[in-house]
XYZ file of N, CA and C in Angstrom:
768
model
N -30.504 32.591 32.436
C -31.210 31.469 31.813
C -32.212 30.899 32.805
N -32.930 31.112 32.017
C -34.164 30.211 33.346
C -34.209 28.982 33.391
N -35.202 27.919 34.306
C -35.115 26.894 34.236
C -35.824 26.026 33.401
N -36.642 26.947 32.606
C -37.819 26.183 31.028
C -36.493 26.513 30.175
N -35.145 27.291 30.096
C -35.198 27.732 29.308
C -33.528 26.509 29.430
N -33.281 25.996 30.499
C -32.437 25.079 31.015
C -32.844 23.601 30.513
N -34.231 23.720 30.860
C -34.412 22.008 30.096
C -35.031 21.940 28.550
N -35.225 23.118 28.019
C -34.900 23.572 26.622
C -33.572 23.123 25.909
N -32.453 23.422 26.608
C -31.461 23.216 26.374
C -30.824 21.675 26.355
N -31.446 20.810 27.414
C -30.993 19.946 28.237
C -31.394 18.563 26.737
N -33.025 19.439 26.814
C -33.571 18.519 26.161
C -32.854 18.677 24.211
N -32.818 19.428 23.641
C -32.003 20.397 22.260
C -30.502 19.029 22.250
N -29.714 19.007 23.256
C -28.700 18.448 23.567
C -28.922 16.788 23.216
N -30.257 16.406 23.844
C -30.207 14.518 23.715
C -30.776 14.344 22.383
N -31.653 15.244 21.537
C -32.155 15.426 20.177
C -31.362 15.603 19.464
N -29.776 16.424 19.661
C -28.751 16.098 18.630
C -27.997 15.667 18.790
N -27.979 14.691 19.718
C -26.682 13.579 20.080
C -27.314 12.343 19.106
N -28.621 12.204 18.935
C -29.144 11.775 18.250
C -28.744 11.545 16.905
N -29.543 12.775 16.621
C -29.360 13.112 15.267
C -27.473 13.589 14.815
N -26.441 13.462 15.448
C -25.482 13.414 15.407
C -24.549 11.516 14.936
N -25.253 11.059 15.843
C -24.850 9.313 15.538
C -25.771 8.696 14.138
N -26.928 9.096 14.476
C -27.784 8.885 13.045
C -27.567 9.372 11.521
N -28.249 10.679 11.474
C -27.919 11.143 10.354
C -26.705 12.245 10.127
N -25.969 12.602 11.416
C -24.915 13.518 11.024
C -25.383 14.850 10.888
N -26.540 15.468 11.379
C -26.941 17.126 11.041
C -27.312 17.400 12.903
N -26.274 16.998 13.761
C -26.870 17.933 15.010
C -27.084 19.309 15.066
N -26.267 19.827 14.133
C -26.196 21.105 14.235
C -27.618 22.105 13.736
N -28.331 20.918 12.928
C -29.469 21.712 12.264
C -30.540 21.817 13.299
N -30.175 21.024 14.508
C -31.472 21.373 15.734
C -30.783 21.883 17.007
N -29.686 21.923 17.157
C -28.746 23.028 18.503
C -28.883 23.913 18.356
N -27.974 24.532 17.389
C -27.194 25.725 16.891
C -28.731 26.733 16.848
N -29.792 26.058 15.947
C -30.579 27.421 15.957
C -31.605 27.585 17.276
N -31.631 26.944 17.594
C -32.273 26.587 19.570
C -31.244 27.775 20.082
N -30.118 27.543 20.239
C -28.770 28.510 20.682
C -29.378 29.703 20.365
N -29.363 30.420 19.084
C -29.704 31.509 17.967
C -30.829 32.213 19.181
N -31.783 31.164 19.305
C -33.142 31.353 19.537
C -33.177 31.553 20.861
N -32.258 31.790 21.657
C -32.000 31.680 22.780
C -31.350 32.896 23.648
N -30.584 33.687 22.324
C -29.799 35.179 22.305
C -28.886 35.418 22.473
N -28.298 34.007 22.228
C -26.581 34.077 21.530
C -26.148 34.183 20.760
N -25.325 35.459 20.507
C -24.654 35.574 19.397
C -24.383 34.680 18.367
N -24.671 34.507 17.072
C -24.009 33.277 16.443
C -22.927 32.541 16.214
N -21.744 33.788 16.424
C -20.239 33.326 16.633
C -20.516 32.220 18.100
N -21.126 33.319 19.118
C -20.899 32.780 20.048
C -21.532 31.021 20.672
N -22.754 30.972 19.960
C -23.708 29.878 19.756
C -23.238 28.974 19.179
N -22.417 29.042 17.927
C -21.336 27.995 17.324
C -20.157 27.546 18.091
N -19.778 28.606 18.925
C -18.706 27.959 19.881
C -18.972 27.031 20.752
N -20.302 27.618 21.631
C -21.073 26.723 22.279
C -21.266 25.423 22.304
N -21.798 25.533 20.828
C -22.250 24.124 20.380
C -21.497 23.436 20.144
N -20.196 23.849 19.645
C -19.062 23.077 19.035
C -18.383 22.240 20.564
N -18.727 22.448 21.489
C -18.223 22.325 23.113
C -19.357 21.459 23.750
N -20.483 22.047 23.252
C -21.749 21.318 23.978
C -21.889 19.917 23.188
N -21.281 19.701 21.853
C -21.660 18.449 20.886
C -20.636 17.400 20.973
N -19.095 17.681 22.075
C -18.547 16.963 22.208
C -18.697 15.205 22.919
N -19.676 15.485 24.044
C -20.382 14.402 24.478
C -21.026 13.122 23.112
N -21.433 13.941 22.709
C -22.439 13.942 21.959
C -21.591 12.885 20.843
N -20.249 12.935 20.482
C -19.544 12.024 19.995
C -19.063 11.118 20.803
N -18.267 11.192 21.643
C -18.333 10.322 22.699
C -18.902 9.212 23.016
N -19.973 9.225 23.541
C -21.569 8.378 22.984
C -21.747 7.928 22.055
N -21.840 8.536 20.824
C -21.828 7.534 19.694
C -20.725 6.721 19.450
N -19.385 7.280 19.801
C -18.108 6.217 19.226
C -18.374 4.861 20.481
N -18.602 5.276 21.382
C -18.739 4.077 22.267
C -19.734 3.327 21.495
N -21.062 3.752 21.418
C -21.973 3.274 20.146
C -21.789 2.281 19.641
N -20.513 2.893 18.404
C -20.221 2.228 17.247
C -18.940 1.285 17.363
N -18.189 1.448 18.555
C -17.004 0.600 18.707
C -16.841 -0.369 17.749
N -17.754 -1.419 17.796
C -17.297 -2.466 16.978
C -17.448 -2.065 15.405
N -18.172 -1.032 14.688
C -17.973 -0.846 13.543
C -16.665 0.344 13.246
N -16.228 1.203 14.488
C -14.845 1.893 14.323
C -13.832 0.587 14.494
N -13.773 -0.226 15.634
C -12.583 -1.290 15.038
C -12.753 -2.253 13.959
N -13.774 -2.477 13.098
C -14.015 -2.922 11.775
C -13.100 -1.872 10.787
N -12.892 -0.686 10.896
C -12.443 -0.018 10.363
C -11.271 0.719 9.918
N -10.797 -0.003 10.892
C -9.249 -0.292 10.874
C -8.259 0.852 10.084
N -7.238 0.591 9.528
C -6.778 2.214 8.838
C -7.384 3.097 9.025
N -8.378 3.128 7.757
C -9.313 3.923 7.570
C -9.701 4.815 8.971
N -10.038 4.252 10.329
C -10.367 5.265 11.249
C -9.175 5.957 11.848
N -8.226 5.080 11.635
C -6.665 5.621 12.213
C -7.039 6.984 11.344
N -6.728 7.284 10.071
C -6.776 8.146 8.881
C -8.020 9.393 9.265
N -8.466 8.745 9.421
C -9.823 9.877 9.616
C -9.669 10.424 11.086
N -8.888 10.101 11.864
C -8.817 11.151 13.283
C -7.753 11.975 12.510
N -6.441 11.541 12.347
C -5.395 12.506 11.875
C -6.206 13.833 10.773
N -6.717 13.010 9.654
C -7.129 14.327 8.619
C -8.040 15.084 9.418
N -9.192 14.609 10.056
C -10.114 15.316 10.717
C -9.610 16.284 12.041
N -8.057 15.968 12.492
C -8.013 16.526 13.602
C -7.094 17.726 12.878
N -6.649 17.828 11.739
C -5.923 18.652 11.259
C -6.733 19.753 10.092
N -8.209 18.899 9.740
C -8.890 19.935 9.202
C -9.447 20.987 10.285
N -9.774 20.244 11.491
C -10.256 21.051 12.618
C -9.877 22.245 12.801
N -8.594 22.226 12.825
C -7.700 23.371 13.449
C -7.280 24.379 12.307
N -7.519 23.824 10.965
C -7.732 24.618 10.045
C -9.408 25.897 9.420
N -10.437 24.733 10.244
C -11.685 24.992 10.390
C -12.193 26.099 11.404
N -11.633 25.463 12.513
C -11.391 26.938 13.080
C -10.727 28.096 13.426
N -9.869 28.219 12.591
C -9.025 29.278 12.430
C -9.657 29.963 11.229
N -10.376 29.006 10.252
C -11.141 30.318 9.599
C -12.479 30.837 10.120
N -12.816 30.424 11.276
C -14.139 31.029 12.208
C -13.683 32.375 12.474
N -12.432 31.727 13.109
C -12.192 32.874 13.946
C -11.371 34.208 13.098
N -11.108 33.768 12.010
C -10.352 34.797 11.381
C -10.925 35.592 10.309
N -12.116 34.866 9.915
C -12.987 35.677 8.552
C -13.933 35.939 8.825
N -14.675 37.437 7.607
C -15.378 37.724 8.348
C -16.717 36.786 8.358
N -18.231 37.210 9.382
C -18.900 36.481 9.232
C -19.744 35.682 8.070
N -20.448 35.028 7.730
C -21.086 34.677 6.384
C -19.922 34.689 5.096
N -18.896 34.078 4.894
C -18.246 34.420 3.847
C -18.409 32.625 3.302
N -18.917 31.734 3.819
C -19.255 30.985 3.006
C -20.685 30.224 2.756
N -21.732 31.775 3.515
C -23.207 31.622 3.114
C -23.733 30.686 2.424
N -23.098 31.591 0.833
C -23.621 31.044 -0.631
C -23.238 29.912 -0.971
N -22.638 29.267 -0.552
C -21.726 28.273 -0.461
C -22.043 27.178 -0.380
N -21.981 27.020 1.296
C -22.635 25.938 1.226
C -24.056 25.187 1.779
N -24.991 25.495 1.727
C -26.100 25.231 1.069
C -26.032 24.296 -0.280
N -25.302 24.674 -1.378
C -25.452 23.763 -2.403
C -24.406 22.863 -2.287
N -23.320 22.886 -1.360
C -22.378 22.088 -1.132
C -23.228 20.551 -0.495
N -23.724 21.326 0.266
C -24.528 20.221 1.081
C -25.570 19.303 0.205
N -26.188 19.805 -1.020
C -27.211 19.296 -1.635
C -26.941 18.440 -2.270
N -25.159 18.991 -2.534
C -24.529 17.943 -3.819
C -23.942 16.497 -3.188
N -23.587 17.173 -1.920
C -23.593 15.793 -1.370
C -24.227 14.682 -0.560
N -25.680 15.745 -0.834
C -26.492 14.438 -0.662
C -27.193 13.821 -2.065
N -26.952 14.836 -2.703
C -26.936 13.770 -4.338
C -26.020 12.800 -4.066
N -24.880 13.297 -4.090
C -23.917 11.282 -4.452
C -23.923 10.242 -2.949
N -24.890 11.144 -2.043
C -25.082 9.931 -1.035
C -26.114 9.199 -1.547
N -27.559 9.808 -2.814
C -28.443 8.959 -2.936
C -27.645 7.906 -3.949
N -26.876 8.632 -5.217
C -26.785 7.987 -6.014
C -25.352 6.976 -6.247
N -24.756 7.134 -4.611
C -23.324 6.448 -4.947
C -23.570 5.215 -4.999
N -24.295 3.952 -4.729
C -24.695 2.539 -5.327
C -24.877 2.646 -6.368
N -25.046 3.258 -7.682
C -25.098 3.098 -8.697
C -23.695 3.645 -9.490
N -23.046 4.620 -9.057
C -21.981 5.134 -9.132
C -20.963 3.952 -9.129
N -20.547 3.523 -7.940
C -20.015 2.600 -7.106
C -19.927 1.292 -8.510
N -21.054 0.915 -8.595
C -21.419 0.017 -9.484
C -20.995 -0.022 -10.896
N -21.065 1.483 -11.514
C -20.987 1.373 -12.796
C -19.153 1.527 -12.322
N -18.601 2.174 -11.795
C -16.915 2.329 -11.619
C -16.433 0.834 -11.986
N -17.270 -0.083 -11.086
C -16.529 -1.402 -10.795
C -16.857 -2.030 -12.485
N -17.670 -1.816 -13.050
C -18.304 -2.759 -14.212
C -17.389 -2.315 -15.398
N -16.872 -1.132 -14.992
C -16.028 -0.126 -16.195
C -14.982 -0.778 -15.983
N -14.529 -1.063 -14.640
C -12.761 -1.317 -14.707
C -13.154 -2.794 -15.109
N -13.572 -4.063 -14.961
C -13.769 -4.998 -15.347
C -13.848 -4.727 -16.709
N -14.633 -4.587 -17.389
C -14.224 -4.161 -18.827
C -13.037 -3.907 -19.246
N -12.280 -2.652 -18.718
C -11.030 -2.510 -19.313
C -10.104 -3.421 -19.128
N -10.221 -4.073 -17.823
C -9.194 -4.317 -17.157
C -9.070 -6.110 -16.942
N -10.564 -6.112 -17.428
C -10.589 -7.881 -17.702
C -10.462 -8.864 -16.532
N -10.448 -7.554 -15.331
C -10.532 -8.611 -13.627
C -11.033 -7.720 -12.901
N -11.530 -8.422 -11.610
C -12.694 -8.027 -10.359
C -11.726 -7.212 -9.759
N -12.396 -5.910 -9.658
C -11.880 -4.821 -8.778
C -11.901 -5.461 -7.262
N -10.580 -5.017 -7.087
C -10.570 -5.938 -5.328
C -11.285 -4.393 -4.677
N -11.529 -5.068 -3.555
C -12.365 -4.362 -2.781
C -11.373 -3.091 -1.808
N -12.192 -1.940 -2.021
C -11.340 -0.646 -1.221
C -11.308 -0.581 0.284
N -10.639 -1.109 1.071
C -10.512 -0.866 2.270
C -9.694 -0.520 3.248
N -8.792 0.976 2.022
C -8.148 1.826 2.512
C -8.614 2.988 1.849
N -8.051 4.154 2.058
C -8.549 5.482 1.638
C -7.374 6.153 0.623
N -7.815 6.468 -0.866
C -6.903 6.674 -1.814
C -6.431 7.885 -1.040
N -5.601 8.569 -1.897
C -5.300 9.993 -1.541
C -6.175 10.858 -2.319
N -7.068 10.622 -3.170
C -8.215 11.523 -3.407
C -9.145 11.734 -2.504
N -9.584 10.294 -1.726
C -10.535 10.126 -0.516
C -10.253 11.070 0.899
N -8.632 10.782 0.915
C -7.990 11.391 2.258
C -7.924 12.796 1.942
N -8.250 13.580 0.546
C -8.074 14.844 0.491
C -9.481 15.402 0.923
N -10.422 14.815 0.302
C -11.863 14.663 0.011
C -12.078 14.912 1.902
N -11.929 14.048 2.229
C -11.912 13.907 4.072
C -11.298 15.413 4.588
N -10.007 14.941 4.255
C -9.749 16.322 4.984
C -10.218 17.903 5.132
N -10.917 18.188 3.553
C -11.472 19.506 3.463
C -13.130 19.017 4.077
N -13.532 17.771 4.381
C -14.912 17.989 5.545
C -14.244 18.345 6.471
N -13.250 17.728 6.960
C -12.706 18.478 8.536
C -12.487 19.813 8.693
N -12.576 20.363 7.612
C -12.116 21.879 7.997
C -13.502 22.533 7.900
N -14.985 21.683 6.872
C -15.561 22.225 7.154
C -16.097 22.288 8.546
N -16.249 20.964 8.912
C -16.939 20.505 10.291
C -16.123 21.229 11.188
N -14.964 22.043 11.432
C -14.567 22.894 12.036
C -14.274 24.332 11.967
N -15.543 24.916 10.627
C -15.384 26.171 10.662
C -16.982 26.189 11.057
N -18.157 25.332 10.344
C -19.760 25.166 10.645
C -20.290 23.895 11.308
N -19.799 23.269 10.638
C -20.696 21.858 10.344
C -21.707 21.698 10.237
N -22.932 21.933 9.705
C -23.778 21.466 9.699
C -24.296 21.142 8.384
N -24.277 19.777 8.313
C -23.825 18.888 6.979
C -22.765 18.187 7.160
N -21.815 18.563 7.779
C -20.277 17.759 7.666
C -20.298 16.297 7.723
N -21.787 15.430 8.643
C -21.577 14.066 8.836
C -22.140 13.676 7.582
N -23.189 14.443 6.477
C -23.563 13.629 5.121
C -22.477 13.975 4.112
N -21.358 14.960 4.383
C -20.834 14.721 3.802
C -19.549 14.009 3.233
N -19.431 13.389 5.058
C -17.997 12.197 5.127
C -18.831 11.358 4.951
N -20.178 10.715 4.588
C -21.017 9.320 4.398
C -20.685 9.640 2.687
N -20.642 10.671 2.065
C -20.484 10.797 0.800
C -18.684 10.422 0.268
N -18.108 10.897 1.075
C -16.881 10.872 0.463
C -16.380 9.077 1.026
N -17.120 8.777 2.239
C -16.501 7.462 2.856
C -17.185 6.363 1.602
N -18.264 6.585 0.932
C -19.170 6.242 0.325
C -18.890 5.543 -1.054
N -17.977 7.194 -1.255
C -17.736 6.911 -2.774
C -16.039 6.402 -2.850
N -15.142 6.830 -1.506
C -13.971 6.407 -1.575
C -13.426 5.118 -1.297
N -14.465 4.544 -0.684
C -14.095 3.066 0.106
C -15.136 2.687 -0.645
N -15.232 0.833 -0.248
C -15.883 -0.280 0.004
C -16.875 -0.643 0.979
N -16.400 -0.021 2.121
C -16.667 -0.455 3.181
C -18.513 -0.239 3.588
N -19.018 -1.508 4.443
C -20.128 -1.413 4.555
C -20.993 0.215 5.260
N -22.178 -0.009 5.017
C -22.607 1.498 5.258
C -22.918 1.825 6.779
N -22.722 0.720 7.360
C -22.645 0.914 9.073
C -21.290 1.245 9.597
N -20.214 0.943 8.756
C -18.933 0.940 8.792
C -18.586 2.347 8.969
N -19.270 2.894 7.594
C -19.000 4.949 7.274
C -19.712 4.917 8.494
N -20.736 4.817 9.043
C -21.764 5.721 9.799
C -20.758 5.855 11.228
N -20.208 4.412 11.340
C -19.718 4.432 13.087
C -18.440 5.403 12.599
N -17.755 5.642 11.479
C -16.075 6.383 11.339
C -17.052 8.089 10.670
N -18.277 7.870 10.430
C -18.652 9.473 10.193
C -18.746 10.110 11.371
N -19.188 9.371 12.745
C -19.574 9.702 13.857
C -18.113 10.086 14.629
N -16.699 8.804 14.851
C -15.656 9.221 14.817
C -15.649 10.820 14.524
N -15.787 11.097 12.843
C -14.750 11.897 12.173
C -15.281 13.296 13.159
N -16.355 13.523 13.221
C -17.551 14.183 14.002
C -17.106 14.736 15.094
N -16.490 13.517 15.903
C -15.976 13.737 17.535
C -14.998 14.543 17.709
N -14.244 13.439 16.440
C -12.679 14.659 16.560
C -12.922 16.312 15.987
N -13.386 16.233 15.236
C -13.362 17.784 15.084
C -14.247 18.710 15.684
N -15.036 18.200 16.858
C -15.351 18.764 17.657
C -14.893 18.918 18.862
N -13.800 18.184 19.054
C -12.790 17.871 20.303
C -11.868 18.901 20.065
N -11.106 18.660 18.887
C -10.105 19.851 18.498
C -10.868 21.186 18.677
N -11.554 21.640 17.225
C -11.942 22.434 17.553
C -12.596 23.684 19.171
N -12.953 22.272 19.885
C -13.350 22.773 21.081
C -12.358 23.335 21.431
N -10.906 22.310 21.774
C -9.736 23.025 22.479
C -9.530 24.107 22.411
N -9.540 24.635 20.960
C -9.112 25.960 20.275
C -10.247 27.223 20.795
N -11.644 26.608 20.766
C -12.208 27.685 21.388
C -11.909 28.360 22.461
N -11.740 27.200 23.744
C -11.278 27.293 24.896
C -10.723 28.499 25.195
N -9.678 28.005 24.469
C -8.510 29.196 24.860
C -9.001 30.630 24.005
N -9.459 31.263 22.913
C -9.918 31.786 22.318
C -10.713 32.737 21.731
N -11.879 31.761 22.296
C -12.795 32.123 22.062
C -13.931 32.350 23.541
N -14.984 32.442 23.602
C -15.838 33.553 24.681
C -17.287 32.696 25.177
N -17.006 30.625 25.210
C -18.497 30.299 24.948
C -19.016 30.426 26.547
N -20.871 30.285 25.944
C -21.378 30.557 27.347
C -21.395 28.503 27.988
N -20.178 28.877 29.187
C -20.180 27.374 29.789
C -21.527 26.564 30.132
N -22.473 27.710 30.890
C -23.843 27.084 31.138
C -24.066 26.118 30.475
N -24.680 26.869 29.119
C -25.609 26.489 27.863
C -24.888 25.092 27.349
N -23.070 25.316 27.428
C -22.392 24.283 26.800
C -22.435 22.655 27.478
N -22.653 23.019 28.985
C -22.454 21.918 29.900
C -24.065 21.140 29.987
N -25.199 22.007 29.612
C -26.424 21.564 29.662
C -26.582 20.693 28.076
N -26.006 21.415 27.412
C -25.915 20.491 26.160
C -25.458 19.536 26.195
N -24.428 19.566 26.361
C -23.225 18.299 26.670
C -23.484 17.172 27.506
N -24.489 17.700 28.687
C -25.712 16.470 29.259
C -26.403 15.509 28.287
N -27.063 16.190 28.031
C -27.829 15.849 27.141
C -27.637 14.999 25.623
N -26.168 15.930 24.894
C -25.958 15.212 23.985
C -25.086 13.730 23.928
N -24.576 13.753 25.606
C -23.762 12.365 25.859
C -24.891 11.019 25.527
N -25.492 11.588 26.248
C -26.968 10.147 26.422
C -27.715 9.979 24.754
N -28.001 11.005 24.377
C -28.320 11.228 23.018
C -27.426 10.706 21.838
N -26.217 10.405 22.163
C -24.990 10.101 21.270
C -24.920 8.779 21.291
N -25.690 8.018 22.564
C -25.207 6.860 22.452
C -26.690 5.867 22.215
N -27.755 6.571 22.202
C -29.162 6.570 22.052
C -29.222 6.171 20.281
N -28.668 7.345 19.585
C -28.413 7.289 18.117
C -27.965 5.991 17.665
N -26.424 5.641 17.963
C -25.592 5.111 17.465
C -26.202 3.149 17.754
N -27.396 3.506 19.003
C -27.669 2.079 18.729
C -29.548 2.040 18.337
N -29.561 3.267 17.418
C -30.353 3.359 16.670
C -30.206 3.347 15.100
N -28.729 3.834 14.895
C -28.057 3.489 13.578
C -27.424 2.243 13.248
N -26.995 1.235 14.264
C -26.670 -0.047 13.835
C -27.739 -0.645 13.152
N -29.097 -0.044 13.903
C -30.399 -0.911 13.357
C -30.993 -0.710 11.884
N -30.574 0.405 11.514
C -31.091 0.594 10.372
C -30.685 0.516 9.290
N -31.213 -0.502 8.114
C -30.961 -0.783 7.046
C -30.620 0.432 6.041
N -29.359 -0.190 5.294
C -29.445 0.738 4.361
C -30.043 1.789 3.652
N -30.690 1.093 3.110
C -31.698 1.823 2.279
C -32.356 2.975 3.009
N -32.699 2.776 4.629
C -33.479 3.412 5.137
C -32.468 4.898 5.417
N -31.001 4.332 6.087
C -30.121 5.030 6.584
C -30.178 6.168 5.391
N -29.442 5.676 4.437
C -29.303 6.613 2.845
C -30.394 7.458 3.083
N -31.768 7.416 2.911
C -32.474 7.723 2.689
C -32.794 8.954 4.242
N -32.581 8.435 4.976
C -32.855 9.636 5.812
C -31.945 10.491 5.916
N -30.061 10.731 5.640
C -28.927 11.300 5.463
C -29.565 12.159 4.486
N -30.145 11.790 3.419
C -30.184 12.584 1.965
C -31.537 13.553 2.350
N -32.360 12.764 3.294
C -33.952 13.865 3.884
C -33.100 15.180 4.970
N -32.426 14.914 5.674
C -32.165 15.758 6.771
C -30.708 16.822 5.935
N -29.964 16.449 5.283
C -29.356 16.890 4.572
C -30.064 17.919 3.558
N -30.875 17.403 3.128
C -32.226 18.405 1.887
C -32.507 19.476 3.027
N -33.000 19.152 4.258
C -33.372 20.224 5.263
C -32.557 20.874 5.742
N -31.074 20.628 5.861
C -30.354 21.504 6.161
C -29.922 22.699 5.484
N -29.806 22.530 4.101
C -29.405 23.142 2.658
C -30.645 24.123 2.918
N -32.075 23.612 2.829
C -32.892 24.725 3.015
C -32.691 25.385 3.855
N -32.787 25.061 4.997
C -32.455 26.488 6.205
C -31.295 27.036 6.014
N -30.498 26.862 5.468
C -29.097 27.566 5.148
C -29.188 28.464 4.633
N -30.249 28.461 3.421
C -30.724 29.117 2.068
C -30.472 30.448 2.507
């Protein structure tokens, strides 16, 4: 590796620590930098999955005060996320390559549909049960067991690919809870860490990554992680939604 080809890397790393605390798609600017670089893709995903650990880190420090706002709910989301992990990567490592290509690409699209449209969703649910039910839906600020299932199969994705996995715990945190949208962002970033923590472990032992590439990332994405996360407190809703559902649209395409 040369040394353009070192702060290539260095720099790839603080751009998706970024985009890791923000919108949740680091993987759509590492992983193919990695690719582009002449690592194997198994091997480039391992990488990254090792190099992006910082990269949470940083943001949970970030978001502290919106992960202890979050109370259960983040308790819940390390356990499911640390147990989809290890389910996530055990199907890396055990199937063959591309077996969920076709997949997800539209997985990803759909869930940035109900990230645009869950305020209206959200809305009509609550106006329905008032109707039937003739009283104010109290507010969700625990995770049903549809939500915690919903969660758990992102963890397995975010630990077989991820890329998509953070729009798609803003979708399920979105539509399963109450909770404010800085709230999901600091426990999407959480869910993020852990299954890149686990997962990492498992590579470790495992799997074959190149340490270099991983430790130059991992520079990079520490500072970048925490760069994001106090770039995502700042941003309003509307704006947040709206860029999850843009970078999400771009991920689905390059997937294509």
């Amino acid at each position: 590796m040369t040394a353009l080809d070192a702060l290539l890397v260095l720099a790839t790393g603080f751009g998706a620590g970024i985009l890791s605390s923000t919108v949740g798609v680091a993987s759509l600017l590492s992983f193919p930098v990695l690719v582009a670089l002449g690592l194997p893709p198994v091997v480039a995903n391992v990488t990254n999955t090792l190099g992006m650990i910082p990269a949470g880190l940083g943001g949970v420090v970030g978001y502290r005060q919106e992960v202890r706002e979050g109370g259960r709910v983040a308790v819940v989301i390390v356990v499911v996320c640390a147990i989809g992990a290890v389910l996530g990567a055990a199907l890396l490592l055990g199937l063959p390559p591309g077996v969920f290509e076709a997949v997800v690409p539209w997985l990803i699209l759909f869930t940035c549909l109900l990230v645009a449209i869950q305020p209206r969703i959200s809305a009509w649910l609550r106006a329905r049960h008032e109707q039937q039910h003739g009283g104010q839906l109290a507010e969700r600020r625990h995770m049903s067991p549809a939500t915690t299932a919903f969660a758990t199969m992102t963890g397995v994705y975010g630990g077989y690919f991820g890329a998509g996995a953070g729009v798609m715990m803003v979708a399920v945190l979105g539509l399963g809870t109450d909770l404010e949208l800085r709230i999901v962002n600091g426990l999407k970033t959480l869910s993020l860490m852990v299954g890149n923590i686990v997962a990492g472990l498992i590579f470790v032992v495992v799997a074959d990554p190149r340490w270099d590439v991983a430790a130059l990332l991992a520079a990079g994405s520490l500072v970048g992680g925490y760069v994001g996360a106090r770039i995502g407190r700042k941003l309003p809703d509307s704006v947040f939604r709206g860029a999850v559902v843009a970078a999400g649209v771009v991920a689905a395409l390059l997937l294509f």
